[in-house]
Coordinates of C-alpha atoms in Angstrom, one line a residue:
X1 CA 83.4 131.7 93.3
X2 CA 86.1 131.5 96.5
X3 CA 84.1 129.0 99.0
X4 CA 84.5 125.0 99.4
X5 CA 81.2 124.8 97.9
X6 CA 81.9 127.2 95.1
X7 CA 85.1 124.6 94.2
X8 CA 82.9 121.5 94.7
X9 CA 80.7 123.3 92.0
X10 CA 83.5 123.6 89.9
X11 CA 84.4 120.0 89.9
X12 CA 80.9 118.7 89.7
X13 CA 80.4 120.8 86.4
X14 CA 83.6 119.9 84.9
X15 CA 84.9 123.0 84.5
X16 CA 87.8 122.0 86.8
X17 CA 89.6 118.8 86.9
X18 CA 92.7 119.4 89.4
X19 CA 94.2 122.2 91.8
X20 CA 95.9 124.2 89.3
X21 CA 91.9 124.4 87.3
X22 CA 90.6 125.8 90.5
X23 CA 93.3 128.7 91.4
X24 CA 92.5 130.1 87.8
X25 CA 89.2 129.7 87.9
X26 CA 88.6 131.3 91.6
X27 CA 91.9 133.2 91.8
X28 CA 92.3 131.9 95.0
X29 CA 96.2 131.0 96.4
X30 CA 97.3 127.5 95.8
X31 CA 97.3 127.1 99.9
X32 CA 93.7 128.4 99.8
X33 CA 92.5 126.0 97.1
X34 CA 94.3 122.9 98.9
X35 CA 92.7 124.0 102.2
X36 CA 89.5 124.0 100.3
X37 CA 90.0 120.8 98.6
X38 CA 91.0 118.9 101.9
X39 CA 88.2 119.9 103.6
X40 CA 86.0 118.7 100.8
X41 CA 87.9 115.1 100.6
X42 CA 87.9 114.7 104.2
X43 CA 83.7 115.0 103.6
X44 CA 84.5 112.3 101.3
X45 CA 82.8 114.7 98.2
X46 CA 86.1 114.8 96.4
X47 CA 88.6 112.1 95.8
X48 CA 92.0 111.9 94.0
X49 CA 91.5 111.4 90.2
X50 CA 94.0 109.5 87.8
X51 CA 97.0 112.0 86.8
X52 CA 96.3 114.5 84.2
X53 CA 98.2 114.2 80.7
X54 CA 101.5 116.2 81.4
X55 CA 102.2 119.5 79.2
X56 CA 105.4 119.2 80.7
X57 CA 107.0 118.9 83.3
X58 CA 105.2 117.0 86.6
X59 CA 101.7 116.1 85.8
X60 CA 99.2 117.7 87.7
X61 CA 97.1 115.4 90.2
X62 CA 93.5 114.8 89.0
X63 CA 90.2 115.5 91.0
X64 CA 86.7 114.1 91.0
X65 CA 83.6 114.3 92.3
X66 CA 82.5 111.2 94.7
X67 CA 78.6 110.4 93.7
X68 CA 78.9 107.8 96.5
X69 CA 79.4 110.5 99.4
X70 CA 75.8 110.0 100.4
X71 CA 72.2 110.0 98.8
X72 CA 68.8 111.5 98.0
X73 CA 65.5 110.0 98.1
X74 CA 62.7 110.6 95.7
X75 CA 59.1 110.5 96.4
X76 CA 56.7 111.5 92.7
X77 CA 53.5 111.1 94.5
X78 CA 50.6 110.9 92.3
X79 CA 47.1 110.6 92.3
X80 CA 46.9 106.4 91.8
X81 CA 50.4 105.6 91.9
X82 CA 53.2 107.3 93.8
X83 CA 57.0 106.4 92.6
X84 CA 59.6 106.5 95.1
X85 CA 63.6 106.1 94.9
X86 CA 67.1 106.3 96.2
X87 CA 69.8 107.9 93.8
X88 CA 73.7 108.7 94.8
X89 CA 75.0 112.1 94.4
X90 CA 75.9 111.8 90.6
X91 CA 72.0 111.4 89.9
X92 CA 72.6 107.6 89.7
X93 CA 69.1 105.5 90.3
X94 CA 70.3 102.9 93.4
X95 CA 66.7 101.5 94.2
X96 CA 63.3 102.3 93.3
X97 CA 59.6 101.1 93.8
X98 CA 56.1 102.3 93.2
X99 CA 52.8 102.0 95.1
X100 CA 49.5 101.7 94.0
X101 CA 46.6 103.6 96.0
X102 CA 42.7 104.3 95.2
X103 CA 42.5 107.4 92.8
X104 CA 42.7 110.7 95.1
X105 CA 43.8 108.6 98.1
X106 CA 44.3 111.1 101.6
X107 CA 47.2 111.9 102.6
X108 CA 46.9 110.0 105.9
X109 CA 47.0 107.2 103.3
X110 CA 49.8 107.5 101.0
X111 CA 52.3 109.5 103.0
X112 CA 52.9 107.0 105.8
X113 CA 53.4 104.2 103.1
X114 CA 55.8 106.5 101.0
X115 CA 57.8 106.5 104.0
X116 CA 57.9 103.1 104.7
X117 CA 58.5 102.4 101.2
X118 CA 61.5 105.0 101.1
X119 CA 62.9 103.3 104.7
X120 CA 62.4 99.8 103.0
X121 CA 64.3 101.1 100.4
X122 CA 67.0 102.5 102.2
X123 CA 67.4 99.0 104.2
X124 CA 67.4 96.7 101.4
X125 CA 70.9 99.0 100.0
X126 CA 72.1 99.1 103.5
X127 CA 72.3 103.1 103.4
X128 CA 72.6 104.5 106.9
X129 CA 69.9 107.2 107.5
X130 CA 72.7 109.6 108.0
X131 CA 73.9 109.6 104.2
X132 CA 70.6 110.8 103.3
X133 CA 71.1 114.6 102.0
X134 CA 67.9 115.4 101.0
X135 CA 64.5 114.2 100.0
X136 CA 62.7 115.8 96.5
X137 CA 58.9 115.1 96.7
X138 CA 56.2 116.4 94.1
X139 CA 52.8 116.5 93.9
X140 CA 50.4 117.6 91.1
X141 CA 48.7 121.0 92.1
X142 CA 50.7 124.1 93.6
X143 CA 53.3 123.6 96.4
X144 CA 54.7 126.0 98.5
X145 CA 58.6 125.3 98.0
X146 CA 59.5 127.4 100.8
X147 CA 57.9 125.4 103.5
X148 CA 57.2 122.2 101.8
X149 CA 53.7 122.5 101.8
X150 CA 50.6 121.5 99.7
X151 CA 48.9 124.6 99.3
X152 CA 46.2 124.0 96.0
X153 CA 45.7 120.5 94.6
X154 CA 42.5 120.2 92.5
X155 CA 43.6 116.9 91.6
X156 CA 44.0 115.5 94.9
X157 CA 41.1 116.9 97.7
X158 CA 42.0 116.8 100.7
X159 CA 46.2 117.5 100.5
X160 CA 46.1 121.5 101.1
X161 CA 48.0 122.4 103.8
X162 CA 49.9 119.2 104.3
X163 CA 53.2 119.5 105.5
X164 CA 55.5 117.1 103.5
X165 CA 58.3 116.9 105.3
X166 CA 56.6 116.1 108.9
X167 CA 54.8 113.6 106.6
X168 CA 58.4 112.2 105.8
X169 CA 60.1 112.5 109.1
X170 CA 60.0 108.8 109.6
X171 CA 61.8 108.1 106.4
X172 CA 64.5 110.7 107.1
X173 CA 65.3 114.0 108.8
X174 CA 67.3 115.1 105.8
X175 CA 65.3 118.2 104.6
X176 CA 62.7 118.1 102.2
X177 CA 62.4 119.9 98.9
X178 CA 58.9 120.0 97.5
X179 CA 57.7 120.9 93.7
X180 CA 54.7 120.4 91.5
X181 CA 54.8 117.8 89.0
X182 CA 55.3 119.6 86.4
X183 CA 58.2 121.8 88.0
X184 CA 59.9 118.3 88.4
X185 CA 59.5 117.0 85.1
X186 CA 61.5 120.3 83.8
X187 CA 64.1 119.2 86.3
X188 CA 64.6 116.0 84.6
X189 CA 64.7 117.4 81.1
X190 CA 68.0 119.2 82.0
X191 CA 69.9 115.8 82.6
X192 CA 67.7 114.5 79.2
X193 CA 68.0 115.6 75.4
X194 CA 67.1 119.0 76.2
X195 CA 70.1 119.9 78.6
X196 CA 71.4 122.2 76.2
X197 CA 68.8 124.2 76.1
X198 CA 68.4 127.2 78.6
X199 CA 64.8 128.2 77.4
X200 CA 62.3 125.7 77.6
X201 CA 58.7 124.5 78.0
X202 CA 58.0 121.4 79.4
X203 CA 54.0 120.3 79.1
X204 CA 53.1 117.4 81.3
X205 CA 49.9 116.2 79.6
X206 CA 47.9 113.5 81.7
X207 CA 45.1 113.6 83.9
X208 CA 45.5 116.5 84.0
X209 CA 47.7 119.5 81.9
X210 CA 50.9 121.2 83.3
X211 CA 53.5 123.6 82.3
X212 CA 57.3 123.7 83.9
X213 CA 59.3 126.7 82.9
X214 CA 63.1 126.9 82.1
X215 CA 64.2 130.6 81.7
X216 CA 67.8 131.2 81.4
X217 CA 68.5 128.0 82.4
X218 CA 66.3 127.9 86.0
X219 CA 63.2 126.2 87.2
X220 CA 60.7 129.5 87.2
X221 CA 57.8 128.3 89.7
X222 CA 56.3 132.0 90.3
X223 CA 55.7 133.9 93.7
X224 CA 53.2 131.3 95.1
X225 CA 54.5 128.2 93.1
X226 CA 51.7 128.5 90.8
X227 CA 53.4 129.0 87.4
X228 CA 52.8 126.9 84.8
X229 CA 49.0 126.2 85.8
X230 CA 48.0 126.0 82.1
X231 CA 45.1 123.5 82.8
X232 CA 42.8 126.1 84.6
X233 CA 43.3 128.7 82.3
X234 CA 39.9 129.9 81.2
X235 CA 38.7 129.3 77.6
X236 CA 35.9 130.9 75.8
X237 CA 34.6 127.1 74.3
X238 CA 34.9 125.4 78.1
X239 CA 32.3 128.4 79.5
X240 CA 30.1 126.4 82.1
X241 CA 31.8 123.2 81.9
X242 CA 32.5 122.1 84.9
X243 CA 36.3 121.2 86.3
X244 CA 37.5 119.3 89.2
X245 CA 39.2 122.2 90.3
X246 CA 35.7 123.4 91.3
X247 CA 35.6 126.1 88.8
X248 CA 33.8 126.3 85.5
X249 CA 35.4 127.2 82.0
X250 CA 39.1 125.6 82.5
X251 CA 41.2 124.5 79.6
X252 CA 41.3 120.8 81.3
X253 CA 37.7 120.8 80.8
X254 CA 38.0 120.2 76.8
X255 CA 41.6 118.8 76.8
X256 CA 42.4 117.1 80.4
X257 CA 43.1 113.5 80.6
X258 CA 40.2 112.8 82.9
X259 CA 38.1 114.7 80.2
X260 CA 39.1 112.6 77.5
X261 CA 38.1 109.7 79.3
X262 CA 35.0 110.6 80.2
X263 CA 34.1 111.2 76.4
X264 CA 35.4 108.2 75.4
X265 CA 33.6 106.5 78.0
X266 CA 30.3 108.0 77.2
X267 CA 31.1 106.8 73.7
X268 CA 30.6 103.6 75.4
X269 CA 34.3 102.4 75.7
X270 CA 35.7 100.3 78.9
X271 CA 38.6 102.8 79.9
X272 CA 39.6 104.0 83.3
X273 CA 42.6 106.5 82.8
X274 CA 44.1 108.1 80.5
X275 CA 46.9 105.5 79.5
X276 CA 43.9 103.3 78.7
X277 CA 42.9 105.8 76.1
X278 CA 46.6 106.4 75.1
X279 CA 46.5 102.1 74.3
X280 CA 43.8 102.2 72.3
X281 CA 45.2 105.1 70.2
X282 CA 48.3 102.9 70.4
X283 CA 46.4 100.0 68.9
X284 CA 44.9 102.4 65.6
X285 CA 41.4 103.0 67.4
X286 CA 40.5 106.2 65.2
X287 CA 38.1 107.9 68.5
X288 CA 40.9 107.5 70.9
X289 CA 43.6 109.2 68.2
X290 CA 41.1 111.9 67.5
X291 CA 40.6 112.5 70.9
X292 CA 44.4 113.1 71.9
X293 CA 45.1 115.3 68.7
X294 CA 42.0 117.2 69.7
X295 CA 43.4 118.0 73.3
X296 CA 46.8 118.8 71.9
X297 CA 44.8 121.1 69.5
X298 CA 43.2 122.6 72.5
X299 CA 45.9 123.0 74.5
X300 CA 48.3 124.7 71.5
X301 CA 45.8 127.6 71.6
X302 CA 47.0 128.6 75.0
X303 CA 50.6 127.2 74.4
X304 CA 51.2 129.9 71.7
X305 CA 50.4 132.6 73.8
X306 CA 53.3 131.4 76.4
X307 CA 55.5 131.0 73.6
X308 CA 55.0 134.5 72.2
X309 CA 56.2 135.8 76.0
X310 CA 58.7 133.5 76.5
X311 CA 60.2 132.3 73.4
X312 CA 61.9 128.9 74.3
X313 CA 64.1 126.8 72.3
X314 CA 61.9 123.9 72.7
X315 CA 58.7 122.4 73.8
X316 CA 59.3 119.3 75.8
X317 CA 55.9 117.0 75.6
X318 CA 55.8 114.3 78.6
X319 CA 53.1 112.8 80.9
X320 CA 51.3 109.7 80.0
X321 CA 49.8 111.2 76.6
X322 CA 53.5 111.5 75.6
X323 CA 53.1 108.1 74.9
X324 CA 51.4 108.8 71.7
X325 CA 53.9 111.8 70.9
X326 CA 53.0 112.1 67.3
X327 CA 49.3 112.1 67.5
X328 CA 48.8 114.6 70.5
X329 CA 51.8 116.8 69.2
X330 CA 50.5 116.9 65.6
X331 CA 47.6 119.0 67.1
X332 CA 49.4 120.9 69.7
X333 CA 51.6 121.9 66.2
X334 CA 48.8 123.0 64.2
X335 CA 47.5 125.3 67.0
X336 CA 50.8 126.9 67.8
X337 CA 52.1 127.6 64.3
X338 CA 48.8 128.7 63.4
X339 CA 48.5 131.6 66.2
X340 CA 52.3 132.1 67.8
X341 CA 54.3 134.8 66.2
X342 CA 56.8 133.3 63.3
X343 CA 59.7 134.5 65.2
X344 CA 58.6 132.5 68.2
X345 CA 58.3 129.4 65.9
X346 CA 61.1 129.9 63.5
X347 CA 63.5 127.3 65.5
X348 CA 61.1 126.0 68.0
X349 CA 61.5 121.8 68.4
X350 CA 59.2 119.4 69.9
X351 CA 60.8 116.7 71.5
X352 CA 59.0 113.9 73.7
X353 CA 60.2 113.6 77.3
X354 CA 63.6 112.0 77.9
X355 CA 62.8 109.4 81.1
X356 CA 59.2 108.4 80.1
X357 CA 57.4 107.2 83.2
X358 CA 60.2 107.7 85.1
X359 CA 60.9 111.2 85.0
X360 CA 58.9 112.2 88.1
X361 CA 61.5 110.6 90.2
X362 CA 64.4 111.6 88.0
X363 CA 63.1 115.1 88.7
X364 CA 62.8 115.1 92.5
X365 CA 66.0 113.6 92.7
X366 CA 67.4 116.5 90.8
X367 CA 65.6 118.9 92.7
X368 CA 66.9 117.3 96.2
X369 CA 70.6 117.4 94.6
X370 CA 70.2 120.9 93.4
X371 CA 69.7 121.7 97.0
X372 CA 71.7 119.2 98.8
X373 CA 74.9 120.4 96.6
X374 CA 74.2 123.7 96.3
X375 CA 77.3 125.8 97.6
X376 CA 75.6 127.4 100.7
X377 CA 74.1 123.6 101.8
X378 CA 77.8 122.1 101.1
X379 CA 79.3 125.2 103.2
X380 CA 76.9 124.7 105.9
X381 CA 77.6 120.8 106.2
X382 CA 81.2 121.5 106.2
X383 CA 81.2 124.2 108.9

């Protein structure tokens, strides 16, 4: 903890609010601390706060992180709707919009519209291009976070290999950071009601099923960015059932929103999306409620294995099905408590997602901020 970037991290985290705090926490000389704080202040990242209460002698001058020093952009790309936003460096939403498009629309339709939408938001806020420090973008399916490429997106045909940074270059030349939709949902919960939990599983139950994993305070994405693909776990009861990924026997064929909608249509209901099914359940439709509970039960059978392996403190349920949290989670609990170990479930909590349908945007912004304000990125910018 000795560079200017490290100093900024201490101030952002609230661990240091004065130069005296920084001397104590870093072991640097006061002269070295003053030099680093001056560099951060010149970059606009740190400002002087009110003088701190004195404990005798001259009051210490306070320091505060300046969230207005720049912005990040967020783009949560979905199968039928994309959400766009501009956030300050403290994570506050400055502007947002959404774009509806055909289900499974190709990247050459969606991404130019997303880039144009981000440009419009920046122009509406009067934000200059040079103040954009990063862009966070999410997609359903597996994303290579290093190259910002979609590498396996069964829900969106034609997206594999798409260079997301190049596709958003018309919006900003800032670095693009990519993640899958369940991972960014997990990132959003680090700012929400589960912020105090170091070990967490975040379920995205929507058209598809995904799992965001936080272990020891960090989002786990896995070797190829494919950690948490719970919806494509093979289950015996789904043997022979065709999945939208092109394989057969996946959990999603029994419990994914797309499968539930198909079953409800077969029963004569006029539904086009899992949100329609959830709305029916919320209005008391017995068949819709039974499907959601059964989906939760099926998910819980596989989730129990993850609980035994990872022993999280809580499971957060997000996505469209989370709007019927009590019904869906009742099914999850039923299977989890029947199949997971007593120790894994002893202190386990089930929580609804904090940010509702804004979770994707909040998570994308958090991902961009984690990168843009990392000590390494700050030091590189100052250099």
